[in-house]
Coordinates of C-alpha atoms in Angstrom, one line a residue:
X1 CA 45.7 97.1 90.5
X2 CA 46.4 98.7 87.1
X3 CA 45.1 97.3 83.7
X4 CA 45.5 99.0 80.5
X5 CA 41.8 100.7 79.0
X6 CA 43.5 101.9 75.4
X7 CA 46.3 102.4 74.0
X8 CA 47.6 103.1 70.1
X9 CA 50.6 101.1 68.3
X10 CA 53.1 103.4 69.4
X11 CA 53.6 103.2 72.4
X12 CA 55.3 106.8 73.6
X13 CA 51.3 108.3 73.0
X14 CA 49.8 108.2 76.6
X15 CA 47.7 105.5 77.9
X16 CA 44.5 105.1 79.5
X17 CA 44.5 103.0 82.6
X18 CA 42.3 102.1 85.0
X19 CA 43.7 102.1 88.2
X20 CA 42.0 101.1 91.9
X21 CA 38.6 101.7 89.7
X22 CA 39.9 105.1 88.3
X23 CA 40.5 106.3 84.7
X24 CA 43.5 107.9 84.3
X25 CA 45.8 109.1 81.7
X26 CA 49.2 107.6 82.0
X27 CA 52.4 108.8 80.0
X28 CA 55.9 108.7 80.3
X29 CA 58.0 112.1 80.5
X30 CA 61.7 113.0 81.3
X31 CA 63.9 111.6 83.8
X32 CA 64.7 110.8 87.9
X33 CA 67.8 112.2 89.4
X34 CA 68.6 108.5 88.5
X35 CA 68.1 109.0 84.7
X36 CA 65.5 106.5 84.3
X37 CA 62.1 107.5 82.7
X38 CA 60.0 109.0 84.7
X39 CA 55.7 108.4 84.6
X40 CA 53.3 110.2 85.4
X41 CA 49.0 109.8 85.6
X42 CA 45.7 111.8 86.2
X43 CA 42.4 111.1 86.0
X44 CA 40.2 111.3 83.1
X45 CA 36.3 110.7 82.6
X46 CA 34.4 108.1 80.4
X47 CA 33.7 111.1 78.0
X48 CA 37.4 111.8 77.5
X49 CA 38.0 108.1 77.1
X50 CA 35.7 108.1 74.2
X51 CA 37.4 111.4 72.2
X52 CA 40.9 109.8 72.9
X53 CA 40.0 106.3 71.6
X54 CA 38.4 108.2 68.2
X55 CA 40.5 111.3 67.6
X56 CA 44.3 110.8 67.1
X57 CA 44.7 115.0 66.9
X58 CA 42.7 115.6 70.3
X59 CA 44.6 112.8 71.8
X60 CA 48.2 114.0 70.6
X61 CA 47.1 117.8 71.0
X62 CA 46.4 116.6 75.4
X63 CA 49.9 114.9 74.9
X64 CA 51.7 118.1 73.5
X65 CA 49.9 120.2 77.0
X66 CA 50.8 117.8 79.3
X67 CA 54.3 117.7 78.5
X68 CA 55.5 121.2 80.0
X69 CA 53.4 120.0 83.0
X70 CA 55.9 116.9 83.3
X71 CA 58.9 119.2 83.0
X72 CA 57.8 121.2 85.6
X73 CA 58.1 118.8 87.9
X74 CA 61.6 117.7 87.3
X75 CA 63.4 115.0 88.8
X76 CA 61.3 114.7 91.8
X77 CA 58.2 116.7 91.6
X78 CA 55.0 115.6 91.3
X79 CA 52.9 116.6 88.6
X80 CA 50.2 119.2 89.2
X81 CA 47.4 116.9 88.4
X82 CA 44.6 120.3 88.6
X83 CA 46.3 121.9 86.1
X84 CA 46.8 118.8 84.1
X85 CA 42.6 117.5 84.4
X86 CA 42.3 121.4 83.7
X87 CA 43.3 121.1 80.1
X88 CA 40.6 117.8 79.6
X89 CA 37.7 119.4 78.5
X90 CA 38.9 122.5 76.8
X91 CA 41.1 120.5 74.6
X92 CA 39.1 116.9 74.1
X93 CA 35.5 118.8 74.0
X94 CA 35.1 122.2 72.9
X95 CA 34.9 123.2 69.7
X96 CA 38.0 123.4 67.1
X97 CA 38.4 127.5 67.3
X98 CA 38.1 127.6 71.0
X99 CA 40.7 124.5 71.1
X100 CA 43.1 127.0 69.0
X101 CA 41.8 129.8 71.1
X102 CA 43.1 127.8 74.8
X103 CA 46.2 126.8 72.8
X104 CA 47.0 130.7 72.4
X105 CA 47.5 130.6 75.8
X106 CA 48.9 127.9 77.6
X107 CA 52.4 126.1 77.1
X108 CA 52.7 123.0 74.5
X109 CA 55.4 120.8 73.3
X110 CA 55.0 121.9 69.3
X111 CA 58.0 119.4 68.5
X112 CA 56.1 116.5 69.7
X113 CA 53.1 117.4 67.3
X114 CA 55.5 118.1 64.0
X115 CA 56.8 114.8 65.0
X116 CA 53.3 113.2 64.2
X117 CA 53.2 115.1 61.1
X118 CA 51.2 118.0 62.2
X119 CA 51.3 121.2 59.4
X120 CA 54.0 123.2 60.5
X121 CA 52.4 126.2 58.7
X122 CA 48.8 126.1 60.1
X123 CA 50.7 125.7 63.7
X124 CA 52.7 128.5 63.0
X125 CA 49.6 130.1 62.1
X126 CA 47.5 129.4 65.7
X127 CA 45.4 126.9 63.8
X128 CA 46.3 124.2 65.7
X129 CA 43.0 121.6 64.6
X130 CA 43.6 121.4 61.9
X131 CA 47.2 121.3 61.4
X132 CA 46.4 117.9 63.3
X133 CA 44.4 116.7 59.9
X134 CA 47.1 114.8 58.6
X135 CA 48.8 113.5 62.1
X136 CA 50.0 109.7 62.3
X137 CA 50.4 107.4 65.2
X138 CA 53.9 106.9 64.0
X139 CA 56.6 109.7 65.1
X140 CA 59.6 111.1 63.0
X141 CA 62.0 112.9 65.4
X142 CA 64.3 113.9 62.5
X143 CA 61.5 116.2 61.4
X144 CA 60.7 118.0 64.8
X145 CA 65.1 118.0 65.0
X146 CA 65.1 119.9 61.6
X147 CA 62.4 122.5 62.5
X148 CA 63.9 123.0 66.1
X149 CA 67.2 123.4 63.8
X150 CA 65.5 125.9 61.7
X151 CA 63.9 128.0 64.3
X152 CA 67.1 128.8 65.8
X153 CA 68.7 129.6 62.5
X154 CA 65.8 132.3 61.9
X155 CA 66.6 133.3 65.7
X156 CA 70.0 134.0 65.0
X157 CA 68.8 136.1 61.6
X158 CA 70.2 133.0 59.0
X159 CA 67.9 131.4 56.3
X160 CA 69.5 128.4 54.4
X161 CA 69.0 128.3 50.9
X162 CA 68.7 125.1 48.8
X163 CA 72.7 124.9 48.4
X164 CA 73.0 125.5 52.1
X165 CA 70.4 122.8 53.3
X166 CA 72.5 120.7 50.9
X167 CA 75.5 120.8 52.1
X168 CA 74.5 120.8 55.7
X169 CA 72.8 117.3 55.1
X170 CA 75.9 116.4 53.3
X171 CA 78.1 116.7 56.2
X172 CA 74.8 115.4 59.2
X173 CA 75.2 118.9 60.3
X174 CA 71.5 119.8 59.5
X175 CA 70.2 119.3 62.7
X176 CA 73.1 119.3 65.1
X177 CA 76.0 121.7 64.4
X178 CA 78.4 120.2 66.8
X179 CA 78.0 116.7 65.1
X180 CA 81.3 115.5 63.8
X181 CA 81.4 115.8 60.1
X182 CA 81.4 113.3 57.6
X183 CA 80.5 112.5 53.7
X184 CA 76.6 111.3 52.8
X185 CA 75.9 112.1 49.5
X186 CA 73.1 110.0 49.7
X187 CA 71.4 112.8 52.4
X188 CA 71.2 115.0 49.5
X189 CA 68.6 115.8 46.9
X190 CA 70.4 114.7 43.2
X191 CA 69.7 117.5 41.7
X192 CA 72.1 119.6 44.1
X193 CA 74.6 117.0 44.2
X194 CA 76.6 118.4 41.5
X195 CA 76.7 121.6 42.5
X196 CA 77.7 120.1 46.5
X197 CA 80.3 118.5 45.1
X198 CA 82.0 121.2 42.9
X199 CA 82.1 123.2 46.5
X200 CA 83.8 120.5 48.6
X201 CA 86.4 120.2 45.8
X202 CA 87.3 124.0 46.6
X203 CA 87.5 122.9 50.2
X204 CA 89.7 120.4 49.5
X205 CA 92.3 122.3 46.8
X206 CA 92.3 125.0 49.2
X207 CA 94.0 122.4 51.8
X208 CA 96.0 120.3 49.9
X209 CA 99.0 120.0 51.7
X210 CA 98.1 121.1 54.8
X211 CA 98.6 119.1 57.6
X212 CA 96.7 119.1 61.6
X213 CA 99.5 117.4 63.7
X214 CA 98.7 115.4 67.0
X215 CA 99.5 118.0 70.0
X216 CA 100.8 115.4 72.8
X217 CA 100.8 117.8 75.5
X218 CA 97.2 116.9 75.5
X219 CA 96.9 113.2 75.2
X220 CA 96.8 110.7 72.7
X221 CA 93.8 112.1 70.5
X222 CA 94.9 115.9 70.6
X223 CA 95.4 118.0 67.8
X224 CA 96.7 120.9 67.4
X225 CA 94.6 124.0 67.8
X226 CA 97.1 126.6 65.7
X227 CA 96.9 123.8 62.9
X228 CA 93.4 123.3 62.9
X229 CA 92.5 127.4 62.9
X230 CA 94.8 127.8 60.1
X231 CA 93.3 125.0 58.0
X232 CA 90.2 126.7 58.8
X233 CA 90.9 130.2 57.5
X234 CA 92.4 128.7 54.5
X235 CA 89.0 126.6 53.6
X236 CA 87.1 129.4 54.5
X237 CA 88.6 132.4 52.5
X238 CA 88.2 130.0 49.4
X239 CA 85.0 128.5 50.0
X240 CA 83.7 132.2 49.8
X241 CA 85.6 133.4 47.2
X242 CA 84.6 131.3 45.1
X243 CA 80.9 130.7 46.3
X244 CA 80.2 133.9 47.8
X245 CA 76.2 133.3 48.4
X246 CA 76.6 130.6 50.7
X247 CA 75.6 131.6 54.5
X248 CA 78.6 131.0 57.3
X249 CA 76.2 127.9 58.2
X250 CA 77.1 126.5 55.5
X251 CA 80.7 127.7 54.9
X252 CA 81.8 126.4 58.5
X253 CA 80.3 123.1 57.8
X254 CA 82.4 122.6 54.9
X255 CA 85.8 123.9 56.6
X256 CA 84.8 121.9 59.7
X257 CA 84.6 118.3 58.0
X258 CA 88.1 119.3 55.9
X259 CA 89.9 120.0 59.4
X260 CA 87.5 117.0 61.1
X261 CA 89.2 114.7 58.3
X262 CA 92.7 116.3 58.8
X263 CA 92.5 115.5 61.9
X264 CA 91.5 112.3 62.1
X265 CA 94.1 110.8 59.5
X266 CA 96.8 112.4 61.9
X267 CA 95.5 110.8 65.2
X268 CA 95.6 107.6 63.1
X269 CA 98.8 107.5 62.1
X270 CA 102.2 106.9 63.8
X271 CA 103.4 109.7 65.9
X272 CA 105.2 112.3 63.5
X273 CA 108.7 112.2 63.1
X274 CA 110.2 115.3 63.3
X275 CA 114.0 113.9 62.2
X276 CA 115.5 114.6 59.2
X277 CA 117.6 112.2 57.2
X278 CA 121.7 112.2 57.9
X279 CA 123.6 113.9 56.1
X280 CA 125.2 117.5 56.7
X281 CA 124.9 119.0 60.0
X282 CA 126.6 122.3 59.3
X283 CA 123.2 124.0 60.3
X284 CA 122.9 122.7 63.5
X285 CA 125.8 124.6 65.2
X286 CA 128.1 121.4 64.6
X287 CA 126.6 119.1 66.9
X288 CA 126.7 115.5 66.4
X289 CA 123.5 113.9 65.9
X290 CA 122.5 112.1 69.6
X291 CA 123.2 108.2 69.9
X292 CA 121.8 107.7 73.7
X293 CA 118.9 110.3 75.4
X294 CA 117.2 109.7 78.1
X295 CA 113.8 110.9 78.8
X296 CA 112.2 111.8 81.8
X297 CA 108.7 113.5 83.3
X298 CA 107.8 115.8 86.4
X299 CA 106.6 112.4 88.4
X300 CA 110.0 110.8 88.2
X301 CA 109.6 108.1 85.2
X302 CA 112.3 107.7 82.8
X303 CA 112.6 106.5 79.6
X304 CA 115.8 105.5 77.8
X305 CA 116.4 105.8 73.9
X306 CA 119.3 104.4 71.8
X307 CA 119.9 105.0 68.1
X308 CA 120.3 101.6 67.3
X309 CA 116.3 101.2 68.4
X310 CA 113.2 101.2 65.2
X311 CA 112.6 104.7 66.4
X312 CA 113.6 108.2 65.6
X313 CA 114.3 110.1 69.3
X314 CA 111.3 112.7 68.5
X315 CA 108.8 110.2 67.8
X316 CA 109.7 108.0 71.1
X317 CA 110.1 111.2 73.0
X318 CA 106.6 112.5 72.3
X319 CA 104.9 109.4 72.2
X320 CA 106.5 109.4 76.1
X321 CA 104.4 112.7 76.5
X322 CA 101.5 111.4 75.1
X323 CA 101.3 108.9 77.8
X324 CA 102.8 110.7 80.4
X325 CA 101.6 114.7 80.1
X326 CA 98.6 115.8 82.6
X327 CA 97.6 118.9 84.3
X328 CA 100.3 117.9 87.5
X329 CA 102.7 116.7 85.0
X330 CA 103.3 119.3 82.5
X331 CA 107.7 119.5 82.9
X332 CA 109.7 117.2 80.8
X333 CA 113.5 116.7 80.0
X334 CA 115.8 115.2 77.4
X335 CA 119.1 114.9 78.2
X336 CA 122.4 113.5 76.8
X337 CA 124.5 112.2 79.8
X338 CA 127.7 111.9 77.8
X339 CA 127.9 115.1 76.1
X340 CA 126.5 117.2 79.9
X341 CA 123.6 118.5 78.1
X342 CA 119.8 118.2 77.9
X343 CA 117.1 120.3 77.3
X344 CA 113.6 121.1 79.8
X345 CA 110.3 121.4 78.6
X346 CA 107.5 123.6 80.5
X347 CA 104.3 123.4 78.9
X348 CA 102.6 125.4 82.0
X349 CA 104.3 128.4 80.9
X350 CA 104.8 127.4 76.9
X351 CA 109.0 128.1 77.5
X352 CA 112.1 125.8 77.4
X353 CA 115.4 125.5 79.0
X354 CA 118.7 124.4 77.9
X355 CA 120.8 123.4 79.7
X356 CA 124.7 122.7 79.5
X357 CA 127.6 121.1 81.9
X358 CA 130.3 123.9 82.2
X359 CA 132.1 121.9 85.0
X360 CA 131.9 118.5 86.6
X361 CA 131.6 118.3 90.0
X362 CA 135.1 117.2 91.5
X363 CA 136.2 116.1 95.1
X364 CA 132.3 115.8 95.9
X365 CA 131.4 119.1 94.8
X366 CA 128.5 119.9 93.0
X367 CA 129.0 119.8 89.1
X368 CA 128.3 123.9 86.8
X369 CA 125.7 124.4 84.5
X370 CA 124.5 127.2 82.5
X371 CA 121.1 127.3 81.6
X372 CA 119.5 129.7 79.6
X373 CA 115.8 129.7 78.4
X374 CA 113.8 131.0 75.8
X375 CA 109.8 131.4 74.9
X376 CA 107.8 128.7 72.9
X377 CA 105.1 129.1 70.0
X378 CA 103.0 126.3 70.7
X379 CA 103.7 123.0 70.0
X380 CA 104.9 123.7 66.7
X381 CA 107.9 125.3 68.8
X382 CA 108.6 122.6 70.8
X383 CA 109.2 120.2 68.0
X384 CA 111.0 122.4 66.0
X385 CA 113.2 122.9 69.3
X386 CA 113.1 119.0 70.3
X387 CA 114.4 118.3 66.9
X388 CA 117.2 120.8 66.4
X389 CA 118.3 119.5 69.8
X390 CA 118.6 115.9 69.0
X391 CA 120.0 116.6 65.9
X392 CA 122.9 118.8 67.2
X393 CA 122.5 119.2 70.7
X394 CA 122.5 123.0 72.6
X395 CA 124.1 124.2 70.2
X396 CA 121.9 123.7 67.3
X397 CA 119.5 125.3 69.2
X398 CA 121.1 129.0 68.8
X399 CA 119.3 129.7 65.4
X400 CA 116.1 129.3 67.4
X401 CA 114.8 132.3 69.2
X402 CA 116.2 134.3 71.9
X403 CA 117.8 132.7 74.7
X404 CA 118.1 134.7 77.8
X405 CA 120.5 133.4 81.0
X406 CA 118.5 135.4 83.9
X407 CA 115.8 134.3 85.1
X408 CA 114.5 136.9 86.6
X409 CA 114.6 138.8 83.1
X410 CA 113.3 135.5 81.3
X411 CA 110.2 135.7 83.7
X412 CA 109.3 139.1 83.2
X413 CA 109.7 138.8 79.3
X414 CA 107.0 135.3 79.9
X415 CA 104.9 137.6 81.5
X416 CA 105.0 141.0 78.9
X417 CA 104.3 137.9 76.2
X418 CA 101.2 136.7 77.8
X419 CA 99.8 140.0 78.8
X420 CA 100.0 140.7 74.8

């Protein structure tokens, strides 16, 4: 049978239970293989009892040396309840500089105690008593997340200064530096606002204009890496031009919300349409402008498009991709049936064929074709290359790149370009 002895309002601070007669400390610490919390107890004496139920700082300074001893054992493990009684009386009973003194030398969770508003200084300092003067029951995470954020800076040799902090806290990026970007003035102290402010409006002249397109080779909320890198190096070369005292926490922040917010207006809107209006087609090798394509992937689904439809032939054909393109579908074809052409996309190897109808097959014989293929840069390549091709076919696709008939010859210049 187990009733509860004492506890304190919140109820993450370890209990005192008595269990089958005993008094033991009880606590909850990390996770089964499972995920769900794990808990773990020891026994305690009537004399710790009594410093617990009086003294927050002794009680949450045992909590902070217990911890370690919970991750130790795992998923599984027990806890090493000799170790664990071991820390009792040294840390609930002996004097204040022997409590710092055992603290110099055994493991302790010093987040948990910043949480309760220990004195990050004094802890720094060894003087662990009475960093504890002003500790709460209550816990604010945020404040052990910032100083774990902080201590890694300083490991890595970076100290923020006020600007900095501000516009880390501007963007949530303060604590976590992989947390998407986004806008909260209200994170930041007034006073620096301004000054904020006047450096996200470099960030954004920098930009203006500059686009990150979706990248459908990789699914329906993929951007493209080339685009984002560049928008990057632009925000970043003007950011620190014109604030050159900023540290690159700070600076990457800032270019990492403009391409964050680039981004997500593209993945938002339509697919891009990579047609251009009618009119003269003197610069696409004389082609005419496709009426009927048919689309089709490495699994064998089709898709037909006509140009009486609501949609250009570039934005149905990679909205097709999006759905389609995966790691064992990665080939995919457009082809005109009426004019013997078509054109085959291999994003495995980032190249293209074309390929054209010399001869139809007569008296059951197989029809000609010339195919010739050429070397893509990125997906910026392949649209530029899907739309010269529906607006004038093979032909319109002379004035871009180098198109090479052997294979053999294409393969080995494929393989010079990725060993570069």
């Amino acid at each position: 049978m187990r009733d509860i002895v004492f506890t304190r309002a919140s109820g993450w601070i370890p209990n005192v239970i008595r269990e089958d007669g005993e008094l033991k400390l009880m606590l909850g610490a990390g996770a089964d293989a499972n995920h769900a919390p794990r808990t773990f107890t020891f026994p305690i004496g009537e004399a710790h009892l009594a410093v617990i139920r009086e003294d927050l700082a002794r009680h949450l300074l045992l909590w902070s040396a217990v911890i370690p001893l919970c991750d130790a054992a795992g998923t599984r493990g027990g806890l090493d309840e000799d170790a664990a009684v071991a820390l009792l009386d040294p840390i609930l009973l002996s004097a204040p500089a022997d409590v710092d003194a055992f603290f110099r030398h055994i493991r302790w969770d010093r987040g948990q105690l910043i949480a309760h508003g220990a004195d990050i200084d004094l802890l720094e300092r060894g003087q662990v008593c009475a960093a504890m003067r002003a500790a709460t029951e209550t816990s604010n995470r945020k404040r052990a997340q910032e100083y774990d954020a902080n201590r890694r800076r300083a490991e890595r040799g970076t100290v923020l200064g006020p600007l900095d902090a501000a516009l880390l806290r501007y963007t949530g990026q303060y604590v976590h530096g992989a947390t998407v970007p986004r806008r909260m003035p209200d994170a930041v102290d007034p006073a620096l606002l301004t000054e904020v402010m006047r450096v996200i409006a470099t960030a954004e002249q920098a930009c203006a204009g500059m686009r990150i397109c979706r990248d459908p080779r990789r699914g329906k909320r993929a951007t493209d890496k080339r685009d984002w890198e560049r928008m990057a190096a632009t925000v970043d070369a003007a950011v620190r031009r014109a604030h050159p005292g900023l540290v690159d926490d700070a600076v990457r922040t800032v270019s990492f919300l403009m391409c964050s917010e680039a981004a997500d207006r593209s993945r938002s809107a339509p697919m891009e349409d990579d047609e251009e209006p009618a009119g003269d087609r003197s610069d696409f090798g004389g082609g005419a402008r496709k009426t009927l394509l048919s689309f089709t992937d490495d699994k064998g689904v089709e898709k037909e498009w006509r140009a009486d439809g609501p949609r250009t032939a570039t934005a149905v054909f990679w909205e097709f991709v999006e759905d389609r393109s995966a790691g064992d579908n990665e080939v995919f074809t457009i082809e005109d049936e009426k004019m013997g052409e078509g054109i085959q996309l291999h994003f495995y190897a980032d190249s293209l064929a074309r390929i054209t109808t010399v001869r139809e097959g007569e008296g059951g014989a197989d029809p000609e074709y010339r195919v010739e293929y050429s070397l893509v840069d990125g997906i910026g390549g392949y649209r530029t290359l899907v739309s010269a091709f529906v607006r004038g076919g093979c032909a319109a696709l002379d004035q871009h790149g180098s198109w090479i008939a052997d294979a053999a010859e294409f393969e080995r210049a494929r393989r010079r370009r990725d060993a570069d």
